[in-house]
Amino acid sequence: MVTVTKQSVPAALDPRRWWALGALVASMLVLGFDMTILNVALPTMAGQLGASTGEQQWMADAYIVVFAALMLPAGLLGDRFGRRRMLMAGLGVFLAGSLVGSLAGDVTWVVVARAVMGVGAALVMPLSMSVLPSLFPPTERTKAVGIISAAAALGMPLGPIIGGWLLDHFWWGSVFLINIPMAAIGITACLFLLPETRDPASPKVDVVSTVFTAAGLGALIYAIIEAPTRGWGDPLVLALIAGAVLLLTALVRRERRSARPMLDMSLLTHRGFLLNSVAATLVMFVLSGLMFVLPPYLQAVLGNDAFGTGVRLLPMMGGLMVAARAAQPVVERFGARGVVSAGLVVLAFAAFLGSRTTVESGYGFTALWLSVAGLGFGFAIVPAMDGALGALPADRAGSGSGLLMTLRQVGGAIGIALLGSLLAGTFRDRLDVTGLPERAADTAGESVVAAHLVADRTGAADLLTSADTAYVHGMGLVLLVCGIASLVAALLAGAFLPNADTEHSDAADPDAGDSGVTGPDTTVPDATGTALGATGAVAALQDVAGPDMTDSDVTDSDVTDSDVTDPDMAPAPADGRQ
C-alpha cells in the first residue's frame, strides 16, 4: 500500500479514470431525477393509495430528513472504511429502497422505502465527489467535477418528463423501479473501474450527534405536518416541538464542545458564511415547497396527465438554467450582494404574481410566473453558494461545505412540511362538503386529488368546483408566504451581506494549499461559480452533486494522508513516506 500526501498528482494517468467517472455519473444521475420524479408522481400516488396531504408530505420528507441527518457521518464512513466500498453500499441500499417502493402496497411502506433511499443517497452523494482527487490531477479535476455536476443538473428537467411518461404507461411503482437498473449499473461500474481510497486519519463518526440530528429533525417535521389536523395546541404536537428543541439544542452544545465537530457551528460566526447560507437555505425552502404544491395544481385542477404535468414544470427549470449560466458574469459586474438581493426580489415578485392565480387563469399565466421564479432561483443560489464558501478560510472549506449542505437539506424538509401544512389546513377549511356523508367528507378533505375522486364517485359537481377553488386559494397563500420570506431575505441581504472583492482570496492563497485536496485550480468557490456555471449551480440547488462537496470529506485540516489501495491506479509517493 502506498501512502501519499493530499497534494500528490498521479504520476501515470490511467485511461480508466474517464470510465470510472462514467460510473460516478450513473450514480449521480439516478439521484438527480429521483426527487423531481416523486413530485410528479405524488398526485397519482395520492389517488391510488388514498394518501392525505400529510402523508404525501412524509413521502417527500422521509428521504430528506434521513439524508440531512446521515450525509456527514456517511462521508466519514467512506474516509475510514473505503470510499469505493461505501459508495457501492450506498447504491445497494438505494437499490433496495427503490425495490421496496416499487412493491409497496400502502403509504407506510412508501415512506419506509423513501427513508431507506435517503440512507443510500447520503452515502452516494459525498463519496461520489470525494473520490475525484484520487482519479484526476488538478488540471483535469474541474472538468471532472463539471461533468458529474452536469449529470445531476440533467436529472432536474428529466425527472418530471421521465416520471410523467412512466405514470402514463405503467403503474405508479415504476417511478421507483426505474432506479434499479441505474443503481445496478453504478454498482458494477464502481466495482470494476473505481480505485479504492480511504483516509484512516479522518475523525470517527459521532453516533450520538447523528441520533440527535435525525431525532430532532424528525420530531420537528412530524409536529409541523400533524399540526393542521391536530391543532398547534395539541399535547402531542407541543411535546414533539419541545423534544425537537431539546434534541437540537443538545446537538449544538455537543458539537461546540467537540475538538473535531461533525457540524462546525463556529462557522456561523463568519458573517458572510452565515448570511449567504441563510439565503441559500431560503431558496431551498421556497423551491421544495413550490415543487410540492405545483404538481397537484397542474394535474388535478388543470386536468393534465402525469407526462403533461412534467413538461409544464420545464419553464421554471429553463429560467433556472439561464440564470445559473448568466449569474457569474453579472456578479463580476455588480457584486454578489446586489445579485443575491436582486435574485431574491425577482423570486418574491414571481411568488406574489403566482399568488394571483385563479381557477380560470390557465397554464399560460402559470408558465409566466414559473419562468420568472426560475430566474430568481438561479440568480440567488449561485452567488449565495459561492459567497458562503468563499467567506471561509481555506482550511475550513470542507467543514463549511458540509454544514451548508446540511442547512440546505433542512430548509428543503421544513419547506415541504410547513408550506404543505399551510396548504392542507387552508384546503380543508375552504372545502365545501355540505350534503356529503361524514366519511366521504373526511376523505375529500384529505387532498384535492381525494376530493376529485369523491366527486367522481358521488357525481357532486359542486364538490369538484369547491375543491379546485380551495386548492388554488391555499396555493396562493403558500406563494404569498414564499414572496414575503423572499422579500425579507432580499432586504437583509442588501443591508448586511458582505460584498468584498477578496472572497476567493483564501481559497486561492498558495500558502493554504496544504489544507485542501484540490489545490488552487479546483477550489470550492471557483467550482461552484466560475468554473461550472449552470451545471454546478443547478446541481448545488438540487443538493445532489453540488461542487462544494469536492472537499467536504477530504479537506479536514487535521488530515494529511490518503491511502490509495488500487495497485493499478495508485499515485507515486510524493515524499517517500510509507
Coordinates of C-alpha atoms in Angstrom, one line a residue:
M1 CA 0.0 0.0 0.0
V2 CA 1.3 3.4 -0.9
T3 CA 0.6 6.5 1.2
V4 CA 0.6 9.9 -0.5
T5 CA 0.1 13.4 0.6
K6 CA -3.0 15.3 -0.5
Q7 CA -1.2 17.4 -3.0
S8 CA 0.1 14.4 -4.9
V9 CA -0.7 14.1 -8.6
P10 CA -0.9 10.7 -10.2
A11 CA 2.4 10.1 -12.0
A12 CA 0.9 7.9 -14.7
L13 CA -2.6 8.8 -15.6
D14 CA -4.7 5.7 -16.2
P15 CA -7.2 6.0 -19.1
R16 CA -9.7 4.1 -17.0
R17 CA -10.2 7.3 -15.0
W18 CA -12.8 8.6 -17.5
W19 CA -14.6 5.2 -17.5
A20 CA -14.6 5.5 -13.7
L21 CA -16.1 8.9 -14.0
G22 CA -18.9 7.3 -16.0
A23 CA -19.6 5.1 -13.0
L24 CA -19.9 8.2 -10.8
V25 CA -22.1 9.9 -13.4
A26 CA -24.5 6.9 -13.4
S27 CA -24.6 7.1 -9.6
M28 CA -25.4 10.8 -9.6
L29 CA -27.9 10.7 -12.4
V30 CA -30.2 8.4 -10.5
L31 CA -30.2 10.7 -7.5
G32 CA -30.6 13.7 -9.9
F33 CA -34.0 12.9 -11.1
D34 CA -35.4 10.9 -8.2
M35 CA -36.8 13.9 -6.3
T36 CA -38.5 15.5 -9.3
I37 CA -39.9 12.2 -10.4
L38 CA -41.6 11.8 -7.0
N39 CA -43.1 15.3 -7.1
V40 CA -44.9 14.5 -10.4
A41 CA -45.9 11.1 -9.0
L42 CA -47.4 12.3 -5.8
P43 CA -50.9 13.2 -7.2
T44 CA -51.2 9.8 -8.9
M45 CA -50.0 8.0 -5.7
A46 CA -52.4 10.0 -3.6
G47 CA -55.3 8.9 -5.7
Q48 CA -54.3 5.2 -5.9
L49 CA -53.1 4.9 -2.3
G50 CA -55.6 7.2 -0.7
A51 CA -52.8 9.4 0.7
S52 CA -53.7 12.6 2.5
T53 CA -51.7 15.8 2.1
G54 CA -49.8 15.0 5.4
E55 CA -48.9 11.5 4.1
Q56 CA -47.7 13.0 0.8
Q57 CA -45.5 15.3 2.9
W58 CA -44.0 12.3 4.6
M59 CA -43.3 10.6 1.3
A60 CA -41.2 13.5 0.3
D61 CA -39.7 14.4 3.7
A62 CA -38.7 11.0 4.9
Y63 CA -36.0 11.0 2.2
I64 CA -34.8 14.5 3.0
V65 CA -34.7 14.1 6.8
V66 CA -32.7 10.9 6.7
F67 CA -30.4 12.3 4.0
A68 CA -29.7 15.5 6.0
A69 CA -29.0 13.6 9.2
L70 CA -26.7 10.9 7.7
M71 CA -24.8 12.8 5.0
L72 CA -21.8 13.9 7.1
P73 CA -21.4 10.7 9.0
A74 CA -21.7 8.8 5.7
G75 CA -18.8 10.7 4.3
L76 CA -16.7 9.9 7.3
L77 CA -17.5 6.2 6.9
G78 CA -16.2 6.3 3.4
D79 CA -13.0 8.0 4.6
R80 CA -12.4 5.3 7.2
F81 CA -13.5 2.1 5.5
G82 CA -13.0 2.8 1.8
R83 CA -14.9 5.2 -0.4
R84 CA -15.5 2.7 -3.2
R85 CA -16.8 0.1 -0.7
M86 CA -19.2 2.6 0.9
L87 CA -20.3 4.1 -2.4
M88 CA -21.2 0.6 -3.6
A89 CA -23.0 0.0 -0.3
G90 CA -24.9 3.3 -0.7
L91 CA -26.0 2.3 -4.2
G92 CA -27.1 -1.1 -2.9
V93 CA -29.1 0.5 -0.2
F94 CA -30.7 2.9 -2.7
L95 CA -31.5 0.0 -5.0
A96 CA -33.1 -1.9 -2.1
G97 CA -35.2 1.1 -1.1
S98 CA -36.3 1.5 -4.7
L99 CA -37.3 -2.1 -4.9
V100 CA -39.4 -1.8 -1.7
G101 CA -41.0 1.3 -3.0
S102 CA -42.0 -0.3 -6.3
L103 CA -43.6 -3.2 -4.4
A104 CA -45.3 -1.1 -1.7
G105 CA -49.0 -1.5 -1.2
D106 CA -49.7 1.3 1.2
V107 CA -48.4 4.7 2.3
T108 CA -46.4 3.4 5.3
W109 CA -44.2 1.2 3.0
V110 CA -43.7 4.0 0.6
V111 CA -42.4 6.2 3.5
V112 CA -40.2 3.4 4.7
A113 CA -38.8 3.0 1.2
R114 CA -38.1 6.7 0.9
A115 CA -36.3 6.7 4.2
V116 CA -34.1 3.7 3.1
M117 CA -33.4 5.5 -0.2
G118 CA -32.3 8.5 1.9
V119 CA -29.7 6.4 3.7
G120 CA -28.3 5.3 0.3
A121 CA -28.3 8.8 -1.1
A122 CA -26.4 10.1 2.0
L123 CA -23.6 7.6 1.1
V124 CA -23.6 8.2 -2.6
M125 CA -23.6 11.9 -2.8
P126 CA -20.5 12.9 -0.8
L127 CA -18.5 9.9 -1.8
S128 CA -19.1 10.4 -5.5
M129 CA -17.3 13.7 -5.3
S130 CA -14.7 12.8 -2.7
V131 CA -13.1 10.1 -4.9
L132 CA -12.3 12.5 -7.6
P133 CA -9.0 13.8 -6.1
S134 CA -7.6 10.2 -6.4
L135 CA -8.6 9.9 -10.0
F136 CA -7.7 13.2 -11.6
P137 CA -4.9 15.7 -11.4
P138 CA -5.7 19.4 -10.7
T139 CA -5.6 20.2 -14.4
E140 CA -8.4 17.8 -15.1
R141 CA -10.3 17.9 -11.9
T142 CA -12.5 20.9 -12.6
K143 CA -13.6 19.3 -15.8
A144 CA -14.4 16.1 -14.0
V145 CA -16.4 18.0 -11.3
G146 CA -18.3 19.8 -14.1
I147 CA -19.2 16.5 -15.8
I148 CA -20.5 14.9 -12.7
S149 CA -22.4 18.0 -11.7
A150 CA -23.9 18.2 -15.2
A151 CA -25.3 14.7 -14.7
A152 CA -27.2 15.8 -11.6
A153 CA -28.3 19.0 -13.4
L154 CA -29.6 17.0 -16.3
G155 CA -31.7 15.0 -13.9
M156 CA -33.7 18.0 -12.8
P157 CA -35.6 18.6 -16.1
L158 CA -35.5 14.9 -17.0
G159 CA -37.2 13.8 -13.7
P160 CA -40.7 15.3 -14.4
I161 CA -40.6 14.1 -18.1
I162 CA -39.5 10.5 -17.3
G163 CA -41.8 10.3 -14.3
G164 CA -44.8 11.6 -16.3
W165 CA -44.2 9.2 -19.1
L166 CA -43.8 6.2 -16.8
L167 CA -47.0 7.1 -14.9
D168 CA -49.0 7.4 -18.2
H169 CA -47.9 3.9 -19.3
F170 CA -47.2 1.9 -16.2
W171 CA -48.3 1.8 -12.5
W172 CA -47.0 4.3 -10.0
G173 CA -44.4 1.9 -8.7
S174 CA -42.5 2.3 -12.0
V175 CA -41.1 5.6 -10.7
F176 CA -39.1 3.6 -8.2
L177 CA -38.4 0.7 -10.5
I178 CA -36.5 2.9 -12.9
N179 CA -33.8 3.4 -10.2
I180 CA -33.0 -0.3 -10.0
P181 CA -31.1 -0.7 -13.4
M182 CA -29.4 2.6 -12.9
A183 CA -28.2 1.7 -9.5
A184 CA -27.1 -1.8 -10.6
I185 CA -25.1 -0.2 -13.5
G186 CA -23.5 2.1 -11.0
I187 CA -22.5 -0.7 -8.6
T188 CA -21.0 -2.8 -11.4
A189 CA -19.1 0.1 -12.8
C190 CA -17.7 1.1 -9.4
L191 CA -16.6 -2.5 -8.7
F192 CA -14.5 -2.8 -11.9
L193 CA -13.5 0.8 -12.6
L194 CA -13.1 2.7 -9.4
P195 CA -9.9 2.5 -7.3
E196 CA -10.3 2.1 -3.5
T197 CA -9.3 5.1 -1.4
R198 CA -9.5 5.9 2.2
D199 CA -8.3 8.2 4.9
P200 CA -7.7 6.4 8.2
A201 CA -6.9 9.6 10.0
S202 CA -10.3 11.1 9.5
P203 CA -12.4 11.7 12.6
K204 CA -14.7 8.9 13.9
V205 CA -18.4 9.0 13.3
D206 CA -20.2 10.7 16.1
V207 CA -23.2 8.4 16.6
V208 CA -24.7 10.5 19.4
S209 CA -24.7 13.6 17.3
T210 CA -26.2 11.7 14.3
V211 CA -29.0 10.4 16.5
F212 CA -29.7 13.9 17.9
T213 CA -29.8 15.3 14.3
A214 CA -32.2 12.6 13.0
A215 CA -34.5 12.5 16.0
G216 CA -34.6 16.3 16.4
L217 CA -35.4 17.0 12.7
G218 CA -37.8 14.1 12.6
A219 CA -39.7 15.3 15.7
L220 CA -39.9 18.9 14.3
I221 CA -41.1 17.8 10.8
Y222 CA -43.7 15.4 12.4
A223 CA -45.1 18.2 14.6
I224 CA -45.4 20.6 11.6
I225 CA -47.1 18.0 9.4
E226 CA -49.6 16.9 12.2
A227 CA -50.4 20.5 13.4
P228 CA -53.1 21.3 10.8
T229 CA -55.0 18.1 11.7
R230 CA -54.5 18.0 15.5
G231 CA -54.1 21.8 16.1
W232 CA -51.0 23.6 17.3
G233 CA -52.2 23.4 20.9
D234 CA -52.4 19.6 20.8
P235 CA -50.3 17.9 23.5
L236 CA -48.6 15.6 21.1
V237 CA -47.7 18.5 18.8
L238 CA -46.4 20.6 21.7
A239 CA -44.4 17.6 23.1
L240 CA -42.8 17.0 19.7
I241 CA -41.8 20.6 19.3
A242 CA -40.3 20.7 22.8
G243 CA -38.5 17.4 22.1
A244 CA -37.1 18.8 18.9
V245 CA -35.9 21.9 20.6
L246 CA -34.2 19.9 23.3
L247 CA -32.5 17.4 20.9
L248 CA -31.3 20.1 18.5
T249 CA -30.0 22.2 21.4
A250 CA -28.2 19.2 22.8
L251 CA -26.7 18.7 19.3
V252 CA -25.4 22.3 19.1
R253 CA -23.9 22.1 22.6
R254 CA -22.2 18.8 21.9
E255 CA -20.8 20.0 18.6
R256 CA -19.5 23.2 20.1
R257 CA -17.6 21.2 22.8
S258 CA -16.1 18.7 20.3
A259 CA -12.5 19.1 19.3
R260 CA -13.3 17.9 15.8
P261 CA -17.1 18.5 15.3
M262 CA -19.1 16.8 12.6
L263 CA -21.1 20.1 12.2
D264 CA -18.8 23.0 12.9
M265 CA -21.2 25.6 14.4
S266 CA -18.5 28.1 14.9
L267 CA -18.5 28.7 11.2
L268 CA -21.8 30.6 11.6
T269 CA -19.8 33.4 13.3
H270 CA -18.5 34.3 9.9
R271 CA -21.0 36.9 8.7
G272 CA -20.5 36.2 5.0
F273 CA -21.0 32.5 5.5
L274 CA -24.0 32.9 7.8
L275 CA -25.9 35.4 5.6
N276 CA -25.2 33.6 2.3
S277 CA -26.2 30.3 4.0
V278 CA -29.4 31.8 5.1
A279 CA -30.1 33.0 1.5
A280 CA -29.3 29.5 0.0
T281 CA -31.4 27.8 2.7
L282 CA -34.3 30.0 2.0
V283 CA -34.1 29.2 -1.7
M284 CA -34.3 25.5 -0.9
F285 CA -37.2 26.3 1.5
V286 CA -39.2 28.0 -1.3
L287 CA -38.2 25.6 -4.1
S288 CA -39.1 22.5 -2.1
G289 CA -42.4 23.9 -1.1
L290 CA -43.2 25.1 -4.6
M291 CA -42.3 21.7 -6.1
F292 CA -44.6 20.1 -3.6
V293 CA -47.7 22.2 -4.3
L294 CA -47.4 22.7 -8.0
P295 CA -48.0 19.1 -9.4
P296 CA -51.4 18.7 -7.8
Y297 CA -52.5 22.0 -9.3
L298 CA -51.3 21.2 -12.8
Q299 CA -52.7 17.6 -12.6
A300 CA -55.9 17.8 -10.6
V301 CA -57.0 21.4 -11.1
L302 CA -55.9 22.0 -14.7
G303 CA -56.5 18.4 -15.8
N304 CA -53.1 17.5 -17.3
D305 CA -51.9 13.9 -17.3
A306 CA -48.7 13.0 -15.5
F307 CA -46.4 13.5 -18.5
G308 CA -48.1 16.8 -19.3
T309 CA -47.5 17.9 -15.7
G310 CA -43.8 17.1 -16.0
V311 CA -43.5 19.0 -19.2
R312 CA -45.3 22.0 -17.7
L313 CA -42.7 22.3 -15.0
L314 CA -40.0 22.9 -17.5
P315 CA -40.3 26.8 -17.7
M316 CA -39.1 27.0 -14.1
M317 CA -36.2 24.7 -14.9
G318 CA -35.4 26.7 -18.1
G319 CA -35.4 30.0 -16.2
L320 CA -33.1 28.5 -13.5
M321 CA -30.6 27.2 -16.1
V322 CA -30.5 30.5 -17.9
A323 CA -29.9 32.5 -14.7
A324 CA -27.3 30.0 -13.4
R325 CA -25.3 30.4 -16.6
A326 CA -25.6 34.2 -16.5
A327 CA -25.0 34.7 -12.8
Q328 CA -21.3 34.7 -12.7
P329 CA -20.7 37.5 -15.3
V330 CA -23.4 39.5 -13.6
V331 CA -21.7 39.0 -10.2
E332 CA -18.5 40.2 -11.7
R333 CA -20.2 43.4 -12.9
F334 CA -22.5 44.3 -10.0
G335 CA -21.1 42.3 -7.0
A336 CA -22.5 39.3 -5.1
R337 CA -24.6 41.3 -2.7
G338 CA -26.5 43.1 -5.4
V339 CA -27.1 39.9 -7.4
V340 CA -28.3 37.8 -4.4
S341 CA -30.6 40.6 -3.4
A342 CA -31.9 41.1 -6.9
G343 CA -32.5 37.3 -7.3
L344 CA -34.5 37.2 -4.1
V345 CA -36.5 40.2 -5.2
V346 CA -37.3 38.5 -8.6
L347 CA -38.3 35.4 -6.7
A348 CA -40.5 37.4 -4.4
F349 CA -42.1 39.1 -7.5
A350 CA -42.8 35.7 -9.1
A351 CA -44.3 34.4 -5.9
F352 CA -46.6 37.4 -5.5
L353 CA -47.5 37.1 -9.2
G354 CA -48.3 33.4 -8.7
S355 CA -50.4 34.2 -5.7
R356 CA -52.9 35.9 -8.0
T357 CA -53.6 32.6 -9.8
T358 CA -57.3 31.7 -10.0
V359 CA -59.0 28.5 -11.3
E360 CA -59.7 30.3 -14.6
S361 CA -56.1 31.6 -15.0
G362 CA -54.9 28.7 -17.2
Y363 CA -51.4 27.4 -17.8
G364 CA -50.1 30.5 -19.8
F365 CA -50.2 32.6 -16.6
T366 CA -48.6 29.8 -14.6
A367 CA -45.8 29.4 -17.2
L368 CA -45.1 33.1 -16.9
W369 CA -44.5 33.3 -13.2
L370 CA -42.8 29.9 -13.2
S371 CA -40.2 31.2 -15.6
V372 CA -39.7 34.3 -13.5
A373 CA -39.3 32.2 -10.4
G374 CA -36.6 30.1 -12.1
L375 CA -34.7 33.2 -12.9
G376 CA -34.9 34.3 -9.3
F377 CA -33.8 30.9 -8.0
G378 CA -30.7 30.9 -10.3
F379 CA -29.6 34.5 -9.6
A380 CA -30.0 33.9 -5.9
I381 CA -28.4 30.5 -5.4
V382 CA -25.2 30.8 -7.5
P383 CA -23.6 33.9 -5.7
A384 CA -25.1 32.8 -2.4
M385 CA -23.4 29.4 -2.6
D386 CA -20.2 30.9 -3.9
G387 CA -20.2 33.7 -1.3
A388 CA -20.8 31.3 1.6
L389 CA -17.8 29.1 0.9
G390 CA -15.7 32.0 -0.3
A391 CA -16.1 33.7 3.1
L392 CA -14.4 30.9 4.9
P393 CA -10.7 30.3 5.5
A394 CA -9.4 27.7 3.0
D395 CA -8.5 25.2 5.8
R396 CA -12.2 25.1 6.8
A397 CA -13.8 24.8 3.3
G398 CA -14.6 21.1 3.9
S399 CA -16.5 21.5 7.2
G400 CA -18.1 24.7 5.8
S401 CA -19.5 22.9 2.8
G402 CA -20.8 20.1 4.9
L403 CA -22.6 22.5 7.2
L404 CA -24.0 24.4 4.2
M405 CA -25.4 21.3 2.6
T406 CA -27.0 20.2 5.8
L407 CA -28.6 23.6 6.3
R408 CA -30.0 23.4 2.7
Q409 CA -31.4 20.0 3.2
V410 CA -33.1 21.1 6.5
G411 CA -34.5 24.1 4.6
G412 CA -36.0 21.8 2.0
A413 CA -37.5 19.5 4.5
I414 CA -39.1 22.3 6.5
G415 CA -40.3 24.0 3.3
I416 CA -42.3 20.8 2.4
A417 CA -43.6 20.4 5.9
L418 CA -44.5 24.0 6.7
L419 CA -45.8 25.1 3.3
G420 CA -47.6 21.8 2.8
S421 CA -49.3 22.0 6.1
L422 CA -50.4 25.6 5.4
L423 CA -51.9 24.3 2.1
A424 CA -53.6 21.3 3.8
G425 CA -55.2 23.4 6.5
T426 CA -56.4 26.1 4.1
F427 CA -57.8 23.5 1.7
R428 CA -59.7 21.7 4.5
D429 CA -61.1 24.9 5.9
R430 CA -62.3 26.2 2.5
L431 CA -63.7 23.0 1.0
D432 CA -67.5 22.9 1.0
V433 CA -68.6 19.3 1.8
T434 CA -72.2 20.2 2.5
G435 CA -74.5 17.3 1.9
L436 CA -71.8 14.6 1.9
P437 CA -71.8 11.7 4.3
E438 CA -69.3 12.2 7.1
R439 CA -66.8 9.6 5.9
A440 CA -66.9 10.9 2.3
A441 CA -66.4 14.5 3.6
D442 CA -63.4 13.4 5.7
T443 CA -61.9 11.7 2.6
A444 CA -62.5 14.7 0.4
G445 CA -60.7 17.0 2.9
E446 CA -57.5 15.0 2.8
S447 CA -56.3 16.4 -0.6
V448 CA -57.5 17.9 -3.8
V449 CA -56.9 14.5 -5.5
A450 CA -59.1 12.8 -2.9
A451 CA -61.8 15.4 -3.4
H452 CA -61.8 14.8 -7.1
L453 CA -62.2 11.1 -6.6
V454 CA -65.1 11.6 -4.2
A455 CA -66.7 14.0 -6.6
D456 CA -66.4 11.5 -9.4
R457 CA -68.0 8.7 -7.3
T458 CA -70.8 10.8 -6.0
G459 CA -71.4 12.9 -9.0
A460 CA -71.1 16.1 -6.9
A461 CA -70.2 18.8 -9.4
D462 CA -70.2 21.4 -6.7
L463 CA -67.6 19.5 -4.7
L464 CA -65.3 19.5 -7.8
T465 CA -65.6 23.2 -8.2
S466 CA -65.1 23.8 -4.4
A467 CA -62.0 21.5 -4.4
D468 CA -60.4 23.4 -7.2
T469 CA -61.2 26.8 -5.7
A470 CA -60.0 25.7 -2.2
Y471 CA -56.7 24.3 -3.6
V472 CA -55.9 27.4 -5.7
H473 CA -56.6 29.6 -2.7
G474 CA -54.3 27.5 -0.5
M475 CA -51.6 27.6 -3.2
G476 CA -52.0 31.3 -3.3
L477 CA -51.4 31.6 0.4
V478 CA -48.3 29.4 0.1
L479 CA -46.9 31.6 -2.6
L480 CA -47.7 34.7 -0.6
V481 CA -45.7 33.4 2.3
C482 CA -42.8 32.5 -0.1
G483 CA -42.9 36.0 -1.5
I484 CA -42.8 37.7 1.9
A485 CA -40.0 35.4 3.1
S486 CA -38.0 36.1 -0.1
L487 CA -38.6 39.9 0.2
V488 CA -37.4 40.0 3.8
A489 CA -34.4 37.9 2.9
A490 CA -33.6 40.3 0.0
L491 CA -33.8 43.3 2.3
L492 CA -31.5 41.6 4.8
A493 CA -29.0 40.6 2.1
G494 CA -29.0 44.1 0.6
A495 CA -28.3 45.6 4.1
F496 CA -25.9 43.2 5.6
L497 CA -24.4 40.8 3.1
P498 CA -20.6 41.3 2.5
N499 CA -19.6 42.3 -1.0
A500 CA -15.8 42.0 -0.7
D501 CA -13.8 41.5 -3.8
T502 CA -11.5 39.2 -2.0
E503 CA -14.0 36.5 -1.1
H504 CA -12.0 33.9 -3.0
S505 CA -8.6 35.0 -1.7
D506 CA -8.3 32.4 0.9
A507 CA -9.0 29.6 -1.5
A508 CA -6.6 30.9 -4.0
D509 CA -3.8 31.6 -1.5
P510 CA -0.9 29.3 -2.3
D511 CA 0.0 29.1 1.4
A512 CA -3.3 27.5 2.1
G513 CA -2.7 24.7 -0.4
D514 CA -1.8 22.0 2.1
S515 CA -5.2 22.2 3.8
G516 CA -7.3 21.2 0.8
V517 CA -7.3 18.3 -1.5
T518 CA -8.0 20.1 -4.7
G519 CA -5.4 22.9 -4.7
P520 CA -5.9 26.3 -6.2
D521 CA -7.1 25.0 -9.5
T522 CA -10.2 23.4 -8.0
T523 CA -11.2 25.4 -5.0
V524 CA -14.8 25.0 -4.0
P525 CA -15.8 28.6 -4.6
D526 CA -14.4 28.5 -8.1
A527 CA -16.1 25.2 -8.9
T528 CA -19.4 26.5 -7.6
G529 CA -19.3 29.7 -9.6
T530 CA -16.9 30.4 -12.4
A531 CA -15.8 27.0 -13.5
L532 CA -19.1 25.2 -13.5
G533 CA -21.6 27.9 -14.3
A534 CA -25.1 26.5 -14.8
T535 CA -24.3 22.8 -14.2
G536 CA -22.6 23.4 -10.8
A537 CA -25.3 25.9 -9.7
V538 CA -28.3 23.7 -10.6
A539 CA -26.6 20.7 -9.0
A540 CA -26.0 22.6 -5.9
L541 CA -29.6 23.8 -5.8
Q542 CA -30.9 20.2 -6.0
D543 CA -28.4 19.1 -3.4
V544 CA -27.3 16.0 -5.3
A545 CA -23.9 16.9 -6.7
G546 CA -23.0 20.4 -5.6
P547 CA -19.4 21.0 -6.3
D548 CA -18.9 22.2 -2.8
M549 CA -18.8 18.5 -1.9
T550 CA -15.4 18.1 -3.5
D551 CA -13.8 19.0 -0.2
S552 CA -16.4 18.0 2.3
D553 CA -15.0 14.7 3.2
V554 CA -11.3 15.1 2.3
T555 CA -10.2 18.6 3.3
D556 CA -10.2 18.5 7.0
S557 CA -7.2 20.5 8.1
D558 CA -6.1 17.8 10.6
V559 CA -6.0 15.1 7.9
T560 CA -2.8 14.9 5.9
D561 CA -2.8 11.5 4.2
S562 CA -5.0 9.4 1.9
D563 CA -4.4 5.8 1.2
V564 CA -4.8 4.6 -2.4
T565 CA -5.1 0.9 -2.4
D566 CA -5.7 0.1 -6.1
P567 CA -2.4 -1.2 -7.4
D568 CA -3.1 -0.1 -11.0
M569 CA -4.1 3.4 -10.2
A570 CA -2.0 4.3 -7.2
P571 CA -0.1 7.5 -7.5
A572 CA 3.6 7.6 -6.8
P573 CA 4.8 8.7 -3.4
A574 CA 5.4 12.5 -3.3
D575 CA 7.8 12.5 -0.4
G576 CA 8.8 8.9 0.3
R577 CA 6.6 8.3 3.3
Q578 CA 5.2 4.9 3.8

